[in-house]
Tab-separated table of C-alpha atoms in Angstrom:
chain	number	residue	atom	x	y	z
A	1	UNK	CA	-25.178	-15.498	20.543
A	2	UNK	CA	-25.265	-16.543	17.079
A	3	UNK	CA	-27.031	-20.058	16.325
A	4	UNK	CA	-26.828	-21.716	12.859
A	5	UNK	CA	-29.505	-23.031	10.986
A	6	UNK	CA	-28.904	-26.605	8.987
A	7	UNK	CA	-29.371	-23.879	5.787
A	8	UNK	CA	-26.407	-21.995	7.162
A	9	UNK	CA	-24.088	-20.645	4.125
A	10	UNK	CA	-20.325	-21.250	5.350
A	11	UNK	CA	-17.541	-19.498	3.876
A	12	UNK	CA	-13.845	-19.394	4.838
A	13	UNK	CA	-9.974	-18.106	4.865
A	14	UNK	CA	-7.392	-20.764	4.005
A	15	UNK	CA	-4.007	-20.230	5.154
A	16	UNK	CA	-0.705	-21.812	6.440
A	17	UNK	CA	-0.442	-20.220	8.786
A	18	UNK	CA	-4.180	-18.872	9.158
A	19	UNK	CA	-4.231	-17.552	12.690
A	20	UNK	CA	-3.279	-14.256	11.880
A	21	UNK	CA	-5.868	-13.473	9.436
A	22	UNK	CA	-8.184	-10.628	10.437
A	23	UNK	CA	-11.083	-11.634	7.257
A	24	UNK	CA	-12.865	-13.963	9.737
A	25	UNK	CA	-13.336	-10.784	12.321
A	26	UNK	CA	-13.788	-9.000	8.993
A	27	UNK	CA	-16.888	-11.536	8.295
A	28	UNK	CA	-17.941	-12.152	11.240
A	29	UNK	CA	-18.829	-8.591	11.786
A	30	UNK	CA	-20.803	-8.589	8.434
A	31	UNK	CA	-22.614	-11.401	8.596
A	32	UNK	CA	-23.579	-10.617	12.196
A	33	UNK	CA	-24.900	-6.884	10.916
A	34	UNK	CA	-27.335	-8.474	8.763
A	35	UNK	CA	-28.057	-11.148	10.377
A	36	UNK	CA	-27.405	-13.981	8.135
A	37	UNK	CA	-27.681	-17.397	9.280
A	38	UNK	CA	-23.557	-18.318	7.749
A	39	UNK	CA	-20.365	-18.600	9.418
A	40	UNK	CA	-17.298	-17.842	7.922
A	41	UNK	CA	-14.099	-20.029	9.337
A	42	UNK	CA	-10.499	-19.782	9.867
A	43	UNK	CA	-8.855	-22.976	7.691
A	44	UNK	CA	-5.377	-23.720	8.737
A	45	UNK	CA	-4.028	-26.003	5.843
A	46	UNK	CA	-0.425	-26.946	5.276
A	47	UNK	CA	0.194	-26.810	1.471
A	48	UNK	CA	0.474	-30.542	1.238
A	49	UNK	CA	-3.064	-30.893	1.978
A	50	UNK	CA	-4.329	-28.007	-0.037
A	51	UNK	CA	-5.861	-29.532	-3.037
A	52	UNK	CA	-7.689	-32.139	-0.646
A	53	UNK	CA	-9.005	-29.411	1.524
A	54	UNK	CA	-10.280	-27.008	-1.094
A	55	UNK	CA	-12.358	-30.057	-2.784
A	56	UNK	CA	-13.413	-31.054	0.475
A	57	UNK	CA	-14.804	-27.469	1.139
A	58	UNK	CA	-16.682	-28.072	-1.968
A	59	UNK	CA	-18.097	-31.515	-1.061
A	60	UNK	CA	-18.978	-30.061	2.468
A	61	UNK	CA	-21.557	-27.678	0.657
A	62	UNK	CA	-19.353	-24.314	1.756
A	63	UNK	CA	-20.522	-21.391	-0.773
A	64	UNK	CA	-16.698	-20.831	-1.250
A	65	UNK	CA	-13.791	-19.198	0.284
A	66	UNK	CA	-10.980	-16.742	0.848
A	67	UNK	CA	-7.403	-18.064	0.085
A	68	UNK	CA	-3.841	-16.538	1.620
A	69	UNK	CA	-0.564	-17.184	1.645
A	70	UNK	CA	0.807	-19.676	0.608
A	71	UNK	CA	-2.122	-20.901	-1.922
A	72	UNK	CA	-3.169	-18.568	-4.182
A	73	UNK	CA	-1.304	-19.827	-6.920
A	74	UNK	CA	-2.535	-23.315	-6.063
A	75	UNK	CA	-5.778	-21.744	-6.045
A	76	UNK	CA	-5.437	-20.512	-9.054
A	77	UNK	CA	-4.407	-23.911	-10.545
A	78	UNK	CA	-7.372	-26.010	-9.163
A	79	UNK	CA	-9.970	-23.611	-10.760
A	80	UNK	CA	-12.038	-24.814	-13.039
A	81	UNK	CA	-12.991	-21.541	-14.312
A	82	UNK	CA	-10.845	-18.044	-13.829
A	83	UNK	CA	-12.349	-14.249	-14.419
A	84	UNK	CA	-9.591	-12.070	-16.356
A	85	UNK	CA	-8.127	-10.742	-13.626
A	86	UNK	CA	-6.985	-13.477	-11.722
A	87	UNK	CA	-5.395	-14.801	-15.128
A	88	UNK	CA	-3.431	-11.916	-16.003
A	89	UNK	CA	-2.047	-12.200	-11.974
A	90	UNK	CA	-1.622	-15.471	-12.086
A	91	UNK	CA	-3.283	-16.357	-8.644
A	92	UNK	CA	-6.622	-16.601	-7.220
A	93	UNK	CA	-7.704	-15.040	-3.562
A	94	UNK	CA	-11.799	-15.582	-3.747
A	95	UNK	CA	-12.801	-18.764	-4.569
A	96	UNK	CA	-16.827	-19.635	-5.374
A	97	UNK	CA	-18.634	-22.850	-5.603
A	98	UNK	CA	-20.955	-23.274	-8.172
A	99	UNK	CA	-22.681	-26.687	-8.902
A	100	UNK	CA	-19.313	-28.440	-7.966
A	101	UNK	CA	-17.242	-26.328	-9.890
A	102	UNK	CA	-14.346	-23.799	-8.659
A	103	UNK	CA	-14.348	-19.678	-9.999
A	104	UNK	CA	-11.436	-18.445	-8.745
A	105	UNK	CA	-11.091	-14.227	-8.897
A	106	UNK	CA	-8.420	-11.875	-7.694
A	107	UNK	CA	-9.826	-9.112	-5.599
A	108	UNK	CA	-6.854	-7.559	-4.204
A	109	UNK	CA	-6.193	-4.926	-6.635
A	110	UNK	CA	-9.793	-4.042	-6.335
A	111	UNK	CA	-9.567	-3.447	-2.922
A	112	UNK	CA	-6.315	-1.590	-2.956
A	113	UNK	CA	-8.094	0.689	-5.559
A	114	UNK	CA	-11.171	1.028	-3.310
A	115	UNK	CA	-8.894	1.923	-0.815
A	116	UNK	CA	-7.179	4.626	-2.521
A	117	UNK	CA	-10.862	6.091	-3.404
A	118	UNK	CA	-11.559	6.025	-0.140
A	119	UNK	CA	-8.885	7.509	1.686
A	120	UNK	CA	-7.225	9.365	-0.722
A	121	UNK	CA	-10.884	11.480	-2.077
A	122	UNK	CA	-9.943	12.841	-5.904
A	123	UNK	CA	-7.200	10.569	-6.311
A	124	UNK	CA	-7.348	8.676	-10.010
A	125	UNK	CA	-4.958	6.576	-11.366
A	126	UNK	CA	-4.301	8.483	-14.371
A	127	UNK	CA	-2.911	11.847	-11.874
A	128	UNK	CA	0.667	10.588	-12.534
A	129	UNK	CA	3.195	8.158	-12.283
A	130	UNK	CA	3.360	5.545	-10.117
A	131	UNK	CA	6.663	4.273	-8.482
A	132	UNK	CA	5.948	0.451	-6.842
A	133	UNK	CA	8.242	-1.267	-4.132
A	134	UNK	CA	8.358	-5.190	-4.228
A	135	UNK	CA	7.976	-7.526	-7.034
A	136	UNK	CA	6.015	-10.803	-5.361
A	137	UNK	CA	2.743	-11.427	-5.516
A	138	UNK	CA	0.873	-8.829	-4.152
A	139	UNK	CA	3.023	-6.265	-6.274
A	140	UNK	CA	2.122	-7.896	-9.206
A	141	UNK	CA	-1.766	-7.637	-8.108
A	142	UNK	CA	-1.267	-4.056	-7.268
A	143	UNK	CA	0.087	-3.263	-10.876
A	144	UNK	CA	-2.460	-5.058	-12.776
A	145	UNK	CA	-4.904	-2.760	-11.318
A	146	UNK	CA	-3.058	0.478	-11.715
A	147	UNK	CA	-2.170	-0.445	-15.081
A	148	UNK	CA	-6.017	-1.226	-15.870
A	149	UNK	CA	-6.916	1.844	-13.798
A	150	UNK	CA	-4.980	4.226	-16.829
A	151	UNK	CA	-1.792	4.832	-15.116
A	152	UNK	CA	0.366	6.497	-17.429
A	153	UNK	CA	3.984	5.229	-16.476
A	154	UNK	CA	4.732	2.326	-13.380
A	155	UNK	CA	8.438	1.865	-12.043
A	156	UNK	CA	8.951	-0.893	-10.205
A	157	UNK	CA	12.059	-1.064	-7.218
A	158	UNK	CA	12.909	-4.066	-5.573
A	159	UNK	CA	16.325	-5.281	-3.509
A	160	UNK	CA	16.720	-8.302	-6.440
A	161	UNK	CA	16.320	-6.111	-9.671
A	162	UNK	CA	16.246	-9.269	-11.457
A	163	UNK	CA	12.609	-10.188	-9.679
A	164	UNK	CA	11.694	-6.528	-10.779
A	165	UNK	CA	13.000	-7.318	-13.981
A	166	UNK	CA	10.788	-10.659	-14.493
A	167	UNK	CA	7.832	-9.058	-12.993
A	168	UNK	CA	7.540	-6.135	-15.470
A	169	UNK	CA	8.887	-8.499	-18.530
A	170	UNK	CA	5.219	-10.104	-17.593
A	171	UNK	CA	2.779	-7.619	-17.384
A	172	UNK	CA	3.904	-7.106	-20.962
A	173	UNK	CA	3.472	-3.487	-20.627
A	174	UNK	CA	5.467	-0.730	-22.319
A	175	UNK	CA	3.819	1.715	-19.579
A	176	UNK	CA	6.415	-0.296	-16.890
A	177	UNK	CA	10.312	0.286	-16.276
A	178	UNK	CA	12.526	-1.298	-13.716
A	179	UNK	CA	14.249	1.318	-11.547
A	180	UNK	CA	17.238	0.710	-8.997
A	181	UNK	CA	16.114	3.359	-6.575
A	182	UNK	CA	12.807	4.940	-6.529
A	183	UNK	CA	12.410	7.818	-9.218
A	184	UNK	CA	10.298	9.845	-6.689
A	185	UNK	CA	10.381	13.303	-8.085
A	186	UNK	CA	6.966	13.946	-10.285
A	187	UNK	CA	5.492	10.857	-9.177
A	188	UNK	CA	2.292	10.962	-8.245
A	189	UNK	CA	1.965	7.552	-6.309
A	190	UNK	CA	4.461	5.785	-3.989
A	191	UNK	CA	3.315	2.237	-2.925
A	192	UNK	CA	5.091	-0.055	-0.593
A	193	UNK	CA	3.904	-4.034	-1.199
A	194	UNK	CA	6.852	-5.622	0.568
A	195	UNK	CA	6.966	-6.224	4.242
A	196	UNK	CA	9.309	-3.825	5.357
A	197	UNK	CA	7.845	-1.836	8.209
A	198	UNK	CA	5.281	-4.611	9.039
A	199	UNK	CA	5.468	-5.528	12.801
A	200	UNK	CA	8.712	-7.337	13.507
A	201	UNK	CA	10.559	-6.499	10.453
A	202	UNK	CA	12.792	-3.309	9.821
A	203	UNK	CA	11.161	-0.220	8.723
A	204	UNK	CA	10.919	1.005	5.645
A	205	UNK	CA	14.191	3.685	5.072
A	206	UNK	CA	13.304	5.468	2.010
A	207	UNK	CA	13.701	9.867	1.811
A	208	UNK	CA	10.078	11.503	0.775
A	209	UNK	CA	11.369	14.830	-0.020
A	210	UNK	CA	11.655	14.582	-3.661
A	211	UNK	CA	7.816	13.733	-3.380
A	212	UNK	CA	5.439	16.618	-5.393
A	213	UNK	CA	2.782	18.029	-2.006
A	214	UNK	CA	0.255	16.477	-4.220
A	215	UNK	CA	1.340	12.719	-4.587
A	216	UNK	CA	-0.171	9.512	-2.468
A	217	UNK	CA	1.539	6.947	-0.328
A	218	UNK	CA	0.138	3.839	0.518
A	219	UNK	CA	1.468	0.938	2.374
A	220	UNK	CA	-0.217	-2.853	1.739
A	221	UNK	CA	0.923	-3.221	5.260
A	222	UNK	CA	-1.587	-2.682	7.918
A	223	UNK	CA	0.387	-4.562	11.497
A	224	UNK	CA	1.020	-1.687	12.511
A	225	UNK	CA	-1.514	0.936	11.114
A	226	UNK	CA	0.727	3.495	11.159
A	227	UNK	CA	3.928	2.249	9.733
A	228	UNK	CA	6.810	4.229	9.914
A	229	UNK	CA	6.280	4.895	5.916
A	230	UNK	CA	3.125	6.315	6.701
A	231	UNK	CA	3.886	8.420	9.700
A	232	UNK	CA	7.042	10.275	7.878
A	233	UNK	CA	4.698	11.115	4.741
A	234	UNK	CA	1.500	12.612	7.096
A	235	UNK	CA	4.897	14.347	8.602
A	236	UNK	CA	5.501	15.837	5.044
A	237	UNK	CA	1.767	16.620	4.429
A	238	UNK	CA	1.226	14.145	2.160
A	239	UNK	CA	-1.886	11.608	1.484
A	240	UNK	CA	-1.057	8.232	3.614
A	241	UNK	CA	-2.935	5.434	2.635
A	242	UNK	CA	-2.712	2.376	5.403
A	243	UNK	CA	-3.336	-1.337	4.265
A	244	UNK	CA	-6.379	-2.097	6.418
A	245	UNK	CA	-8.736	-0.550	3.498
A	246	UNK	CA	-7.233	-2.977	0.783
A	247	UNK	CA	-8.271	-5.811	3.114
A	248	UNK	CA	-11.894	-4.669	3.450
A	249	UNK	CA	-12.675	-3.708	0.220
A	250	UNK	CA	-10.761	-6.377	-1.074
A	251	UNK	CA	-13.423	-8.684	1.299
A	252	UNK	CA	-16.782	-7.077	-0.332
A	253	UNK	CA	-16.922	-9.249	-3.872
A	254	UNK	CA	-17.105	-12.575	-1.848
A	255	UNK	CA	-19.017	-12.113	0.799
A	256	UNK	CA	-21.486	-10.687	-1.723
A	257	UNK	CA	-21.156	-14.002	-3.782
A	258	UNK	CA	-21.507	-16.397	-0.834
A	259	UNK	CA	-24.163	-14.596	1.596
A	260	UNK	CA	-25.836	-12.637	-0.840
A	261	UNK	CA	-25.736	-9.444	0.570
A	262	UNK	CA	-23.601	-6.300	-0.117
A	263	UNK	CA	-21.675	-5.227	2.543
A	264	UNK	CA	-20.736	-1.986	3.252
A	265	UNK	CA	-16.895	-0.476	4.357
A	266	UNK	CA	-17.805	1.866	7.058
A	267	UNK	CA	-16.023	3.998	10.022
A	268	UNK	CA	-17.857	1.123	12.519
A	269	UNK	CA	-16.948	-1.521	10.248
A	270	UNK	CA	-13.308	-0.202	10.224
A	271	UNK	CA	-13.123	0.700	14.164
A	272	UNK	CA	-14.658	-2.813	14.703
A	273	UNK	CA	-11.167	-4.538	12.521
A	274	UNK	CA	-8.885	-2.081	13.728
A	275	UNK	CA	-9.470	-3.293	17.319
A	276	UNK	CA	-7.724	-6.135	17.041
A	277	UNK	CA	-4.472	-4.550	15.346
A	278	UNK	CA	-1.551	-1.961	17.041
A	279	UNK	CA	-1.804	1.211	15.808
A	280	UNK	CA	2.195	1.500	15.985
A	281	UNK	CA	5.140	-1.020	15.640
């Protein structure tokens, strides 16, 4: 039974919806591991109320918070102060309080980088190119940090080639091209960010062959575990990344800010998360 002190350090997720979100289990567990007198909450806010919320959460005395979708470009606009990477994407997911003030930081495409580390052992962003599917927000988080990670040459598919076309205009890169299908063969990283093969949308159709044996795949998805993406590269021998990683690593920068303690991504940690999610569609 956990029992909060009038010290206790509060943190949250805001989100519209918010019941979905797994980063309060994710928290919980932490925070109960090292026995830190905090909570960290579930925030359902409906975008009208955002900016009222978020300065109320500062009022309140909260250490900070987590932000999903819809609001991390709202986020992003309420900060007072912004690190580099959430200004080059544009949106803000981890939110601090400091003396009144809002930081806002993008962790994302440090934790799908983590992730890759992780699960993929000897994998570097410099191995190859990269070929990217989607071109909304969390695309544009996940090319930021393979861009700033050294990779050498980024294509970027999506079903409106015109949203593929805006997103790589921005990253003002000459490293990125707009592709209309995926230019597979030599490439050394395939990542899905859309929501194809999530649970209750279609899969993800897409022929692996033309894959080298050596390249990656990694899906941002993680309802189901194993999406269908996943299950017909393992099928082909190749590395399969799932999206559960990206949302624990992606965790570790703000609950080290707010609780101040490092947590650690571990098998228990990951079994404990992975409860509460299907392993299949």
């Amino acid at each position: 039974m956990t029992i909060l002190s009038g010290k206790a350090r509060l943190a949250g997720v805001l989100g519209w919806p918010v019941s979905h979100s797994r980063s309060p289990r994710l928290h919980g567990f932490w925070l109960r591991r090292h026995g830190i007198d905090g909570a960290y909450l579930p925030l359902p806010v409906a975008p009208e109320d955002f900016a009222t919320a978020l300065r109320g959460l500062v009022a309140l005395g909260f250490r900070g918070c987590n932000v999903t979708i819809p609001h991390k470009e709202a986020a992003f606009a309420l900060c007072d102060e912004v690190d580099e990477t959430a200004r080059r994407m544009g949106a803000a997911n981890t939110l601090i309080f400091r003396e009144g003030r809002i930081h806002g930081s993008n962790t994302d495409g440090y934790g799908f980088l983590e992730s890759l580390y992780e699960q993929a052992p000897g994998w570097a962003a410099t191995d190859g190119p990269a070929v990217l599917l989607g071109a909304g927000g969390a695309a544009r988080a996940l090319a930021v940090a393979l861009l700033d990670a050294g990779c050498p040459r980024l294509s970027i598919v999506n079903r409106s080639t015109g949203r593929a076309e805006t997103l790589a205009e921005s990253l003002g890169d000459s490293r990125v091209s707009v592709a209309a299908a995926p230019p597979l063969e030599g490439a050394a990283l395939l990542v899905n960010s859309t929501s194809l093969g999530m649970a209750g949308q279609p899969p993800l159709e897409i022929d692996l062959s033309p894959l080298p044996a050596h390249a990656v795949v990694a899906d941002a998805v993680y309802v189901p575990l194993e999406t269908p993406l996943l299950a017909a590269a393992r099928a082909r021998g190749l590395r399969a990344v799932d999206g559960l990683g990206m949302l624990l690593h992606q965790a570790r920068p703000g609950f080290a800010a707010w609780f101040g303690t490092e947590p650690a991504v571990d098998a228990e940690l990951r079994a404990f998360v992975a409860g509460d999610i299907p392993e299949t569609a």
